Amino acid sequence: MNQLICTSCDATFPFLDPRWECDGALLDLEFDAQIRIDDLKNRKHTMWRYREALPIKHDQNVVSFDEGCTPLTEIRVDGRPCLVKQEHLFPTGSYKDRGASVLISRAKELGVTKMVEDSSGNAGAAVAAYAARANISCDIYVPDSTSPAKLAQIQMYGATLHKIPGSREDTARATLKAAQHHFYASHVWNPFFFQGTKTYAYEIWEQLGYQAPDTLVIPTGNGTLIIGAYIGFSDLLKLGHIQHLPRFIAVQSAHCAPLDRMFRENLNILPKIQTEDTIAEGIAIAEPQRASQIVDIVRKTHGQILTVTDSDTEQALLDMCRQGWYIEPTSATAIAAFQKMSVQEDEVVVLPLTGHGLKSTEKMLKLAQQT
Ligand SMILES: *Cc1c(COP(=O)(O)O)cnc(C)c1O
Ligand SMILES: [Zn+2]
């Protein structure tokens, strides 16, 4: 049955209930995804080709720019092969468009006219773009330290921008007040966002000739890609399209690594940690709401959590740029992690290039001047 379910008390709510929480606890969506290989043959190359796996009832509510089906390309890192999925090529410059496309379609299906969202940048830009396409008004809350290119993007899409002083958590608190009165288009709280990011898994499976890779390496803060990928591969397993799940490797910045600590010390709740500024701004999340889900995924798939320092990340970014890949510093954490991992001879490893380098021009200029 398709329904919302509380991750804390197991209460269920009807599919079309607009709520995004249950007494302060997270909701997940139980959804019976269908994928038939024969259906895919004649469909457009967009993430909506998996139509029967996406939880939107009516086609007229689908909000899309024909995004997705990003290329999966082999590269060599220190002489070792891996596959990079070019998620920086999305309309707004990051994979967050996968989640935004489904989430804003959901908002449209519910008849929403105004929404709020908080983000350290890319999710805000994606929600603003899809809200513009759906003609829904939107307010985006960001920490005042957010990169100027992302702020410009959010404003140019016509969203109302609120810059909040202090930490990412201060921004979240400011948003919660507004979310009492308007649809909360949260990429963290709203389970429909993950129903979009799961298409990352479906596409990799199709591109590998209907197979799962051995290993996924994923930059992780709030977990929007890693949780989505897990849902996607679990669907494929349930449908009998693959025989095993990949190993999930989450990558954190050593300067902000609460999940690493939770995993290593075998904790069941999120520890309070010290953080420092990091060049990997996209994953600098001190208090990820879905921490236990993320750590569970890593444990269940016999994966790992790897941390990388800013200097590892900068070096990986430079290596990539020197080969013609222009990606966000945050995306380079996956490359830096791959450099540290031991891999088997024929292991198929997939890394996402999560965001476009043009999002981070000031950081790039600084690096360019140092080299
Ligand atoms: C959102 C994002 C990530 C992953 O972040 P989560 O907080 O785990 O969702 C990685 N790289 C970039 C560029 C991002 O925008
Ligand atoms: Zn509950």
Coordinates of C-alpha atoms and ligand atoms in Angstrom, one line a residue:
M1 CA 0.0 0.0 0.0
N2 CA 1.2 3.5 -0.8
Q3 CA 1.3 5.5 2.4
L4 CA 3.4 7.8 4.7
I5 CA 4.9 6.1 7.7
C6 CA 6.5 7.6 10.8
T7 CA 10.1 6.5 11.4
S8 CA 9.6 6.8 15.2
C9 CA 6.1 5.5 16.1
D10 CA 5.2 3.6 12.9
A11 CA 1.9 5.6 12.6
T12 CA 0.7 5.6 9.0
F13 CA -1.0 8.4 7.0
P14 CA -2.8 8.4 3.7
F15 CA -0.7 8.9 0.5
L16 CA -2.2 12.3 -0.2
D17 CA -1.8 13.7 3.4
P18 CA 0.3 16.9 3.0
R19 CA 2.1 16.5 6.4
W20 CA 5.9 16.4 6.5
E21 CA 6.5 15.2 10.1
C22 CA 4.8 13.2 12.9
D23 CA 5.2 15.0 16.3
G24 CA 8.8 16.1 15.4
A25 CA 9.7 12.7 13.9
L26 CA 10.7 12.0 10.2
L27 CA 8.3 10.4 7.8
D28 CA 9.2 7.9 5.1
L29 CA 7.1 6.9 2.1
E30 CA 6.1 3.4 1.4
F31 CA 5.6 3.2 -2.3
D32 CA 5.2 0.2 -4.6
A33 CA 7.6 1.1 -7.4
Q34 CA 7.3 -0.7 -10.7
I35 CA 9.9 -0.9 -13.4
R36 CA 9.7 -3.1 -16.5
I37 CA 12.6 -3.2 -18.9
D38 CA 10.4 -3.5 -21.9
D39 CA 8.6 -0.3 -21.0
L40 CA 11.9 1.6 -21.0
K41 CA 12.9 0.9 -24.5
N42 CA 11.0 3.6 -26.3
R43 CA 11.0 6.3 -23.6
K44 CA 12.6 9.7 -23.6
H45 CA 16.0 9.9 -21.9
T46 CA 15.0 11.7 -18.8
M47 CA 14.6 10.5 -15.2
W48 CA 10.8 10.4 -15.8
R49 CA 11.3 7.3 -18.0
Y50 CA 10.8 5.3 -14.7
R51 CA 7.3 6.7 -14.6
E52 CA 5.7 3.8 -12.7
A53 CA 8.3 4.1 -10.0
L54 CA 7.7 7.8 -9.3
P55 CA 4.9 8.5 -6.8
I56 CA 3.0 11.2 -8.7
K57 CA -0.6 10.3 -9.6
H58 CA -1.4 12.5 -12.6
D59 CA 0.9 13.2 -15.5
Q60 CA -0.3 16.8 -15.7
N61 CA 1.3 17.5 -12.3
V62 CA 4.8 16.4 -13.4
V63 CA 7.2 19.4 -13.1
S64 CA 10.3 18.6 -15.3
F65 CA 12.9 20.2 -17.5
D66 CA 13.6 16.7 -19.2
E67 CA 16.4 16.3 -16.7
G68 CA 18.4 13.2 -15.8
C69 CA 20.0 10.3 -17.7
T70 CA 23.4 11.9 -17.0
P71 CA 26.4 10.3 -18.7
L72 CA 28.3 7.6 -16.8
T73 CA 31.9 7.9 -17.9
E74 CA 35.1 5.9 -17.2
I75 CA 38.0 7.9 -15.9
R76 CA 41.3 7.0 -14.2
V77 CA 42.3 8.4 -10.9
D78 CA 45.9 7.7 -10.0
G79 CA 45.9 5.1 -12.8
R80 CA 42.9 3.2 -11.3
P81 CA 39.6 3.1 -13.3
C82 CA 36.3 4.3 -11.9
L83 CA 33.0 5.5 -13.4
V84 CA 31.8 9.0 -12.8
K85 CA 28.2 10.0 -13.1
Q86 CA 28.0 13.5 -14.4
E87 CA 25.4 14.9 -12.1
H88 CA 26.9 18.4 -12.4
L89 CA 25.1 18.6 -15.8
F90 CA 21.6 19.0 -14.4
P91 CA 19.7 22.2 -15.3
T92 CA 20.6 23.9 -12.0
G93 CA 24.1 22.4 -11.8
S94 CA 23.6 19.7 -9.2
Y95 CA 21.8 16.3 -8.7
K96 CA 19.4 18.1 -6.4
D97 CA 17.2 18.5 -9.5
R98 CA 16.3 14.8 -9.2
G99 CA 14.7 15.4 -5.8
A100 CA 13.3 18.8 -6.7
S101 CA 11.5 17.5 -9.8
V102 CA 9.5 14.9 -7.8
L103 CA 9.0 17.1 -4.7
I104 CA 7.7 20.1 -6.6
S105 CA 5.5 17.7 -8.7
R106 CA 4.1 16.5 -5.4
A107 CA 3.5 20.1 -4.3
K108 CA 1.6 20.7 -7.5
E109 CA -0.4 17.5 -7.0
L110 CA -1.4 18.8 -3.5
G111 CA -2.4 22.2 -5.0
V112 CA 0.3 24.1 -3.1
T113 CA 0.6 27.8 -3.9
K114 CA 3.5 28.8 -1.6
M115 CA 6.4 26.9 -0.2
V116 CA 9.4 27.3 2.0
E117 CA 12.8 25.5 1.9
D118 CA 16.2 25.9 3.7
S119 CA 19.5 24.8 2.2
S120 CA 23.2 25.6 2.2
G121 CA 22.8 26.3 -1.5
N122 CA 22.2 23.7 -4.2
A123 CA 18.9 22.3 -2.9
G124 CA 17.6 25.9 -2.6
A125 CA 18.6 26.6 -6.1
A126 CA 16.9 23.4 -7.4
V127 CA 13.7 24.0 -5.4
A128 CA 13.6 27.7 -6.6
A129 CA 14.0 26.6 -10.3
Y130 CA 11.3 23.9 -10.2
A131 CA 9.0 26.2 -8.2
A132 CA 9.4 28.8 -11.0
R133 CA 8.6 26.2 -13.6
A134 CA 5.5 25.2 -11.6
N135 CA 4.5 28.8 -11.0
I136 CA 4.5 28.2 -7.2
S137 CA 5.8 31.0 -5.0
C138 CA 8.8 30.1 -2.8
D139 CA 10.9 31.4 0.0
I140 CA 14.4 30.0 0.4
Y141 CA 16.3 30.3 3.7
V142 CA 20.1 30.1 3.6
P143 CA 23.0 30.6 6.0
D144 CA 24.6 34.0 5.2
S145 CA 27.9 32.2 4.4
T146 CA 26.4 30.6 1.2
S147 CA 28.4 31.0 -2.0
P148 CA 27.4 34.1 -4.0
A149 CA 26.8 32.1 -7.2
K150 CA 24.2 30.0 -5.4
L151 CA 22.5 33.1 -3.9
A152 CA 22.4 34.8 -7.4
Q153 CA 20.8 31.6 -8.9
I154 CA 18.1 31.4 -6.2
Q155 CA 17.2 35.1 -6.6
M156 CA 17.2 35.0 -10.4
Y157 CA 14.7 32.2 -10.3
G158 CA 12.4 34.6 -8.5
A159 CA 12.5 33.1 -5.1
T160 CA 12.4 35.3 -2.0
L161 CA 15.8 34.8 -0.3
H162 CA 16.3 35.0 3.4
K163 CA 19.9 35.1 4.6
I164 CA 20.2 33.9 8.2
P165 CA 23.3 34.7 10.3
G166 CA 24.9 31.8 12.2
S167 CA 25.1 28.1 11.5
R168 CA 23.2 25.8 9.1
E169 CA 21.1 24.7 12.1
D170 CA 20.1 28.4 12.9
T171 CA 18.8 28.5 9.3
A172 CA 16.8 25.3 9.8
R173 CA 15.2 26.8 13.0
A174 CA 14.2 30.0 11.2
T175 CA 12.6 27.9 8.4
L176 CA 10.6 25.7 10.8
K177 CA 8.7 28.8 11.9
A178 CA 7.7 29.6 8.3
A179 CA 6.9 26.0 7.7
Q180 CA 4.1 26.1 10.2
H181 CA 2.1 28.1 7.7
H182 CA 3.3 26.9 4.3
F183 CA 4.3 23.8 2.4
Y184 CA 7.7 22.7 3.6
A185 CA 9.6 21.7 0.5
S186 CA 12.4 20.2 2.6
H187 CA 15.0 18.1 0.9
V188 CA 15.7 16.5 4.3
W189 CA 12.3 16.1 5.9
N190 CA 10.1 15.5 2.9
P191 CA 10.3 11.9 1.8
F192 CA 9.3 12.8 -1.8
F193 CA 12.7 14.4 -2.4
F194 CA 14.3 10.9 -1.9
Q195 CA 11.8 9.5 -4.4
G196 CA 13.5 11.7 -7.0
T197 CA 17.1 11.0 -5.9
K198 CA 16.5 7.3 -6.2
T199 CA 16.5 7.6 -10.0
Y200 CA 20.3 7.9 -9.6
A201 CA 20.3 4.2 -8.9
Y202 CA 17.9 3.2 -11.7
E203 CA 20.0 5.1 -14.2
I204 CA 23.3 3.4 -13.1
W205 CA 21.6 0.0 -13.3
E206 CA 20.4 0.7 -16.8
Q207 CA 23.7 2.2 -18.0
L208 CA 25.6 -0.9 -16.7
G209 CA 23.4 -3.2 -18.8
Y210 CA 20.9 -3.9 -16.0
Q211 CA 23.4 -4.6 -13.3
A212 CA 24.4 -3.1 -10.0
P213 CA 27.9 -1.8 -9.5
D214 CA 30.0 -3.2 -6.7
T215 CA 30.6 0.0 -4.9
L216 CA 29.1 3.5 -4.6
V217 CA 31.1 6.3 -3.2
I218 CA 28.9 9.3 -2.2
P219 CA 29.7 12.6 -0.6
T220 CA 27.3 12.8 2.4
G221 CA 26.0 15.4 4.7
N222 CA 22.2 15.2 5.1
G223 CA 22.2 12.0 2.9
T224 CA 19.9 13.0 0.1
L225 CA 21.8 11.1 -2.5
I226 CA 23.0 8.1 -0.4
I227 CA 19.4 7.5 1.0
G228 CA 17.9 8.0 -2.5
A229 CA 20.4 5.6 -4.1
Y230 CA 19.7 3.0 -1.4
I231 CA 15.9 3.2 -2.0
G232 CA 16.6 2.9 -5.7
F233 CA 18.8 -0.2 -5.5
S234 CA 16.5 -1.7 -2.9
D235 CA 13.6 -1.3 -5.3
L236 CA 15.6 -3.0 -8.1
L237 CA 16.5 -5.9 -5.7
K238 CA 12.9 -6.3 -4.7
L239 CA 11.8 -6.4 -8.3
G240 CA 14.4 -9.0 -9.1
H241 CA 16.3 -6.8 -11.5
I242 CA 19.6 -7.2 -9.5
Q243 CA 20.9 -9.9 -7.2
H244 CA 22.8 -7.9 -4.6
L245 CA 23.0 -4.3 -3.3
P246 CA 26.2 -2.3 -3.9
R247 CA 28.5 -1.5 -1.0
F248 CA 27.7 2.1 0.1
I249 CA 30.7 4.3 1.0
A250 CA 29.8 7.7 2.5
V251 CA 32.3 10.5 2.4
Q252 CA 32.5 13.2 5.0
S253 CA 34.7 16.2 5.4
A254 CA 37.1 15.6 8.3
H255 CA 36.1 19.1 9.5
C256 CA 32.5 18.1 10.0
A257 CA 32.1 14.4 10.4
P258 CA 29.3 13.4 12.8
L259 CA 28.3 10.3 10.8
D260 CA 31.9 9.1 10.8
R261 CA 32.0 9.3 14.6
M262 CA 28.6 7.7 15.0
F263 CA 29.7 4.8 12.7
R264 CA 33.1 4.3 14.3
E265 CA 31.9 4.4 17.9
N266 CA 28.8 2.4 17.1
L267 CA 26.5 5.0 18.5
N268 CA 22.8 5.0 18.1
I269 CA 22.3 8.7 18.4
L270 CA 24.0 11.6 16.8
P271 CA 27.0 12.9 18.9
K272 CA 27.6 16.6 19.4
I273 CA 30.7 17.3 17.5
Q274 CA 33.2 20.2 17.0
T275 CA 33.2 21.5 13.5
E276 CA 35.5 23.8 11.5
D277 CA 35.0 25.6 8.2
T278 CA 35.6 23.4 5.2
I279 CA 35.9 23.9 1.4
A280 CA 33.4 21.0 1.1
E281 CA 30.5 23.3 2.0
G282 CA 27.8 21.1 0.4
I283 CA 28.3 18.3 3.0
A284 CA 29.1 20.4 6.1
I285 CA 26.1 19.3 8.1
A286 CA 26.7 19.0 11.9
E287 CA 23.3 17.6 12.7
P288 CA 21.9 15.5 9.9
Q289 CA 18.3 14.6 10.7
R290 CA 18.5 11.3 8.9
A291 CA 21.8 10.3 10.6
S292 CA 20.6 6.8 11.7
Q293 CA 19.2 6.0 8.3
I294 CA 22.5 6.8 6.7
V295 CA 24.6 4.9 9.2
D296 CA 22.2 1.9 8.8
I297 CA 22.7 1.9 5.1
V298 CA 26.4 1.8 5.4
R299 CA 26.3 -1.0 8.0
K300 CA 23.7 -3.1 6.1
T301 CA 25.7 -3.0 2.9
H302 CA 29.1 -3.6 4.6
G303 CA 30.2 -0.2 3.5
Q304 CA 32.4 2.4 5.2
I305 CA 32.5 6.0 6.1
L306 CA 35.6 7.8 4.9
T307 CA 36.7 11.3 5.9
V308 CA 38.9 13.6 3.8
T309 CA 40.7 16.7 4.8
D310 CA 40.5 20.0 2.9
S311 CA 43.9 19.5 1.5
D312 CA 43.0 16.0 0.2
T313 CA 39.9 17.6 -1.4
E314 CA 41.8 20.5 -3.0
Q315 CA 44.4 18.2 -4.4
A316 CA 41.7 15.9 -5.9
L317 CA 39.9 18.9 -7.3
L318 CA 43.0 20.2 -9.0
D319 CA 43.7 16.7 -10.4
M320 CA 40.2 16.6 -11.8
C321 CA 40.3 20.1 -13.2
R322 CA 43.7 19.4 -14.9
Q323 CA 41.9 16.6 -16.8
G324 CA 39.1 18.9 -17.9
W325 CA 36.5 18.2 -15.2
Y326 CA 35.1 21.4 -13.6
I327 CA 33.3 20.3 -10.5
E328 CA 32.4 21.8 -7.1
P329 CA 35.0 21.4 -4.3
T330 CA 32.4 19.3 -2.4
S331 CA 32.2 16.9 -5.4
A332 CA 36.0 16.4 -5.3
T333 CA 35.6 14.7 -1.8
A334 CA 34.4 11.5 -3.6
I335 CA 37.6 11.5 -5.8
A336 CA 39.8 12.1 -2.7
A337 CA 38.0 9.2 -0.9
F338 CA 38.5 6.9 -3.9
Q339 CA 42.2 7.7 -3.9
K340 CA 42.4 6.4 -0.3
M341 CA 40.3 3.3 -0.8
S342 CA 41.6 -0.1 -1.6
V343 CA 39.8 -1.6 -4.5
Q344 CA 39.8 -5.1 -6.1
E345 CA 41.0 -5.8 -9.6
D346 CA 37.6 -5.8 -11.3
E347 CA 35.6 -3.8 -8.8
V348 CA 33.0 -1.5 -10.5
V349 CA 33.0 1.7 -8.5
V350 CA 30.7 4.6 -9.3
L351 CA 31.2 8.2 -8.0
P352 CA 28.9 11.1 -8.6
L353 CA 30.2 14.5 -9.8
T354 CA 27.5 16.1 -7.6
G355 CA 27.8 19.8 -8.5
H356 CA 29.2 22.1 -11.2
G357 CA 32.4 24.1 -10.7
L358 CA 30.7 27.3 -11.8
K359 CA 28.9 27.3 -8.5
S360 CA 32.1 28.0 -6.6
T361 CA 33.9 30.7 -8.6
E362 CA 35.4 32.5 -5.6
K363 CA 36.9 29.3 -4.2
M364 CA 38.2 28.4 -7.6
L365 CA 39.8 31.8 -8.0
K366 CA 41.6 31.4 -4.7
L367 CA 42.9 28.0 -5.6
A368 CA 44.0 29.2 -9.1
Q369 CA 46.0 32.0 -7.5
Q370 CA 47.8 29.5 -5.2
T371 CA 48.9 27.2 -7.9
Ligands
LIG1 C1 23.7 18.2 -1.6 C2 25.1 17.9 -2.1 C3 25.8 16.8 -1.7 C4 25.3 15.7 -0.8 O1 24.8 16.3 0.3 P1 23.7 15.7 1.3 O2 23.8 16.7 2.4 O3 24.2 14.3 1.7 O4 22.4 15.6 0.7 C5 27.1 16.6 -2.3 N1 27.6 17.5 -3.2 C6 26.9 18.6 -3.6 C7 27.5 19.5 -4.6 C8 25.6 18.8 -3.1 O5 25.0 19.9 -3.5
ZN2 ZN 5.3 9.3 14.9

